[in-house]
CSV table of C-alpha atoms in Angstrom, one decimal:
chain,number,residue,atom,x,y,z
A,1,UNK,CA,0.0,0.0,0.0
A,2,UNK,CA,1.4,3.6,-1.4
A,3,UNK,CA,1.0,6.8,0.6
A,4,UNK,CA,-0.6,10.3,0.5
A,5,UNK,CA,1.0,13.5,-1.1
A,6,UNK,CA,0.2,16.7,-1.2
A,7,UNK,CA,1.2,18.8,-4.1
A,8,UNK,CA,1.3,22.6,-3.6
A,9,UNK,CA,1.8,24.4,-7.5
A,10,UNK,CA,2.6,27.3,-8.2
A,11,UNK,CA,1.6,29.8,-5.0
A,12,UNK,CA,4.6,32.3,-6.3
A,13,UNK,CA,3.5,36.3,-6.6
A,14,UNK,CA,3.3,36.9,-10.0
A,15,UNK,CA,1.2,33.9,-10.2
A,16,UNK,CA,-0.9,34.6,-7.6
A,17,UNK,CA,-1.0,38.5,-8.1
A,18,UNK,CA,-4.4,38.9,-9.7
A,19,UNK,CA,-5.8,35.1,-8.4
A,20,UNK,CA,-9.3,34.5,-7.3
A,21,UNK,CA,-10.0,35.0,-3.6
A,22,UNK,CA,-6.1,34.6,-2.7
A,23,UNK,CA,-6.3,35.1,0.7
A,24,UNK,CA,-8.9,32.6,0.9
A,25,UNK,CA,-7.7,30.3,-1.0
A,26,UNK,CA,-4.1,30.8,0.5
A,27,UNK,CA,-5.5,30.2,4.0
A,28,UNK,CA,-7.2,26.9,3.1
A,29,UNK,CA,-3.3,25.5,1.2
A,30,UNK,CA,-2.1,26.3,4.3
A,31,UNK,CA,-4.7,24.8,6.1
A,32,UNK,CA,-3.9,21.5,3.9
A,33,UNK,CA,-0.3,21.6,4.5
A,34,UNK,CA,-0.5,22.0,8.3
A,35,UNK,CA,-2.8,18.9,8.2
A,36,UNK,CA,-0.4,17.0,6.0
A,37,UNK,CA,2.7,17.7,8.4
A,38,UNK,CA,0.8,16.9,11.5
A,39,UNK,CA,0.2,13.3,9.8
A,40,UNK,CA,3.6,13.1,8.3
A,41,UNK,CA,1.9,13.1,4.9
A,42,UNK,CA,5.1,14.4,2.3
A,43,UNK,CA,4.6,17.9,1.4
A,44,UNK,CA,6.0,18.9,-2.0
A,45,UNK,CA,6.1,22.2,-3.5
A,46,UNK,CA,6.6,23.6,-7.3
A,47,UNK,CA,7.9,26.1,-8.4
A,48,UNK,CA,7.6,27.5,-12.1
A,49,UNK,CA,10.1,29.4,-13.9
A,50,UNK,CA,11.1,31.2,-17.1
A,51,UNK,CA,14.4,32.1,-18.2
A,52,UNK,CA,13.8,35.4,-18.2
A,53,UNK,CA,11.4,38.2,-16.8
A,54,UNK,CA,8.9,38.0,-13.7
A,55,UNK,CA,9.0,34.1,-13.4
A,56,UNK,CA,13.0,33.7,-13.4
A,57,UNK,CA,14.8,32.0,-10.7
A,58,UNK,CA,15.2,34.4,-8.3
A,59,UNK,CA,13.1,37.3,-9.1
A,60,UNK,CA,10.4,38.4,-6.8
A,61,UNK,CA,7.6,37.1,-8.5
A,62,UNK,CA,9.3,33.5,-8.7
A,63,UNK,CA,9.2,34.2,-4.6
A,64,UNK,CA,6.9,32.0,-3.1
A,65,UNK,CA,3.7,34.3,-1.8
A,66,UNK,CA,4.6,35.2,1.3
A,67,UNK,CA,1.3,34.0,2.6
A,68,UNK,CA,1.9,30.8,2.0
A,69,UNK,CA,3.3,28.7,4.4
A,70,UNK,CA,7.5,28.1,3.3
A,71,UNK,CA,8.3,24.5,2.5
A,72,UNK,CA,10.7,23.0,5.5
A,73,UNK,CA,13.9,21.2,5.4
A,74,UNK,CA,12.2,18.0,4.5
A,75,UNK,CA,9.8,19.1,2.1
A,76,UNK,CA,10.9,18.6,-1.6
A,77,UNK,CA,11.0,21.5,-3.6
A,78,UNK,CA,10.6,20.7,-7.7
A,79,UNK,CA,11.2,23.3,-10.3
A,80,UNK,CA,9.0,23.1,-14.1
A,81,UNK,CA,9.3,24.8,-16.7
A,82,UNK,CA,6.3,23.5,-18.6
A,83,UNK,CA,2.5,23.5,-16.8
A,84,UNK,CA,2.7,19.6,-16.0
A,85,UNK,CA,5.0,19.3,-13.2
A,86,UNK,CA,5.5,15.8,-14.4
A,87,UNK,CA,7.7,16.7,-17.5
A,88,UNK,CA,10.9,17.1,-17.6
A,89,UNK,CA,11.1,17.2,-13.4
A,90,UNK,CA,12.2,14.8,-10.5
A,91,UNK,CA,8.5,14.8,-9.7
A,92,UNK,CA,7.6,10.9,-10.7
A,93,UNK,CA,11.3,10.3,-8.8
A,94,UNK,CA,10.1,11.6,-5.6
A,95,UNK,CA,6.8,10.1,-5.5
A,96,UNK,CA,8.4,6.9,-6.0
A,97,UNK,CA,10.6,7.2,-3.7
A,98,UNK,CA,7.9,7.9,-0.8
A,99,UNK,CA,5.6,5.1,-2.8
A,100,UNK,CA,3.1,7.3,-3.2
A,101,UNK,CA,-0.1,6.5,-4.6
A,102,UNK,CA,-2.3,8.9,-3.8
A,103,UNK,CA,-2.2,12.5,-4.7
A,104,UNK,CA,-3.6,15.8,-3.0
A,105,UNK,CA,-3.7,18.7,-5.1
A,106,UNK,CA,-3.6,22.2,-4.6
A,107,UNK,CA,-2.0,25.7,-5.8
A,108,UNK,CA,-2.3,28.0,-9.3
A,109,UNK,CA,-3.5,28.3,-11.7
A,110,UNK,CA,-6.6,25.8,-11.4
A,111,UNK,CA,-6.8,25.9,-15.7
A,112,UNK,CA,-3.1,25.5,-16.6
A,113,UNK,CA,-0.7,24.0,-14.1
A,114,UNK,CA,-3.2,23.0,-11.4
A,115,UNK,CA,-5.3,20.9,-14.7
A,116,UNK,CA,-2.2,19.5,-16.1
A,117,UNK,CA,-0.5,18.0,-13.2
A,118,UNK,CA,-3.8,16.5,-12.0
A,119,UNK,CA,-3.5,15.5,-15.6
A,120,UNK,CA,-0.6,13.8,-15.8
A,121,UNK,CA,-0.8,12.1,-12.2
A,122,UNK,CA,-4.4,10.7,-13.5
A,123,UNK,CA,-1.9,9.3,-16.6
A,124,UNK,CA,0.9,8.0,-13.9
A,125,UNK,CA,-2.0,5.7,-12.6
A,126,UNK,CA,-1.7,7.7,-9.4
A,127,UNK,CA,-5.3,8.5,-6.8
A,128,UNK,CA,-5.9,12.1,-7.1
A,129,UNK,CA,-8.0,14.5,-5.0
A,130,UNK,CA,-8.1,18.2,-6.2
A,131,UNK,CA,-8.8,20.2,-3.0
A,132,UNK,CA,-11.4,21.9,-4.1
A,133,UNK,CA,-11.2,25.0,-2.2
A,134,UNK,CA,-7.6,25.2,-2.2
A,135,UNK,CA,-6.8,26.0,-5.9
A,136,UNK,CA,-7.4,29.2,-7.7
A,137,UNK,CA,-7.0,31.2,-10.9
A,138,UNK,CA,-7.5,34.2,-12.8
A,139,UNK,CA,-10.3,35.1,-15.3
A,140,UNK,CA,-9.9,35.7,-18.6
A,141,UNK,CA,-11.4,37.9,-21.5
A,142,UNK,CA,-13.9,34.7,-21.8
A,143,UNK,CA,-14.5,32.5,-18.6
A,144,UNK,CA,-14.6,34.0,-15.2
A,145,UNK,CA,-12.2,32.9,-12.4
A,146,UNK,CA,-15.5,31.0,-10.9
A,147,UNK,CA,-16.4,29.3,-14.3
A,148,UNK,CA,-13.2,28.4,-15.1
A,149,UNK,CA,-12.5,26.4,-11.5
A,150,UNK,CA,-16.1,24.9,-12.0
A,151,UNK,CA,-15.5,23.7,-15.4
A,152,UNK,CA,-12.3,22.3,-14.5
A,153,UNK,CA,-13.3,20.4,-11.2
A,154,UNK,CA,-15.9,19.0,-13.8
A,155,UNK,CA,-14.1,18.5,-16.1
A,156,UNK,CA,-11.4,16.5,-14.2
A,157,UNK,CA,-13.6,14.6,-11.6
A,158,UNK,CA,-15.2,12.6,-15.0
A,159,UNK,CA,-11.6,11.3,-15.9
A,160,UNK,CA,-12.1,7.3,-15.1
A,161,UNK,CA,-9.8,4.6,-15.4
A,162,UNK,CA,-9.2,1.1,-13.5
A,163,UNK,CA,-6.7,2.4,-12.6
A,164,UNK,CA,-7.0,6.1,-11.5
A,165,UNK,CA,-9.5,8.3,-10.6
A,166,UNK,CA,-9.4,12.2,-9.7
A,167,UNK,CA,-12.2,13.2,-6.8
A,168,UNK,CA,-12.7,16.6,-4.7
A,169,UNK,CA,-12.5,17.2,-1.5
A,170,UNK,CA,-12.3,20.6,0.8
A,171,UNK,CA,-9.8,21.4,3.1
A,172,UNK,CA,-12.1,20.5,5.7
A,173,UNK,CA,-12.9,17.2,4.6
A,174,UNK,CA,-9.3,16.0,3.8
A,175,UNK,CA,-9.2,13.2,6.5
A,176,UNK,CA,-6.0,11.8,6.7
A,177,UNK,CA,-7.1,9.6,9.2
A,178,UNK,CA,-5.2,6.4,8.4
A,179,UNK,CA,-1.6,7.7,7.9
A,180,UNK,CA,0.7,4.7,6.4
């Protein structure tokens, strides 16, 4: 029997700088990520970059957002360059390494990064739970920051396999009850 993860994508400044109820959504990662350490579930954090501008290595808006709680010494830290923190990352490593086979999911931006990793975990044959009010985005000139997380948590909780499936769940309603 695997173990439980929880992702954190994305929660850097520039990404998060125009997001959908931040604070909110902010306060209820954190409240995942407290819940996760007081289990001794892994917490892992990514981190996207560019090489240059806003998003580089280093700059201010690659920062984490300050509101979000910092990873600690034995959280892993994974750095993408592409929205599915699967590719080209030590992501699938890691997971393996904890033999994880469950996934929680949280961070920005629900239609990009937040989609395609839950995507590409769903692929990896991996249990995924998008916490559903722990993940957030922006609107655009044709969907709404609301419509957009809707469609996507629709979207996503349809995906089926024998394998895999992808379910929500709240911060509230995480459980973690029967830590391996």
């Amino acid at each position: 029997m695997g173990k439980e993860v929880l992702i954190v994508i994305d929660v850097q400044r520039a990404v998060m700088e125009n997001a959908y109820r931040c604070e909110e959504k902010i306060n209820n990662m954190n409240r995942a990520i407290h819940r996760a350490r007081e289990k001794q579930i892994p917490v892992i954090y990514v981190q996207h970059e560019y090489p240059e501008g806003p998003m580089k290595r280093g700059a201010e808006g690659w920062q984490l957002h300050p509101d979000l709680e910092k990873p600690l010494e034995q959280d892993a830290v994974i750095f993408k360059t592409v929205p599915n923190a699967f590719v080209n990352t030590s992501l699938k490593k890691t997971l393996d390494k904890v033999e994880a086979d469950h996934l929680f999911i949280c961070g920005a931006q629900t239609d990009y990064c937040v989609d395609s990793t839950s995507r590409g975990a769903f692929d990896h044959g991996y249990r995924v739970t998008l916490i559903s009010d722990a993940h957030t985005t922006c609107s655009n000139k044709y969907l709404t920051a609301v419509q957009i997380i809707e469609h996507t948590q629709h979207t996503l909780t349809n995906f089926w396999s024998e394998t895999a499936t992808i379910d929500l769940k709240s911060s509230h309603e995480l459980g973690w009850e029967k830590v391996k």
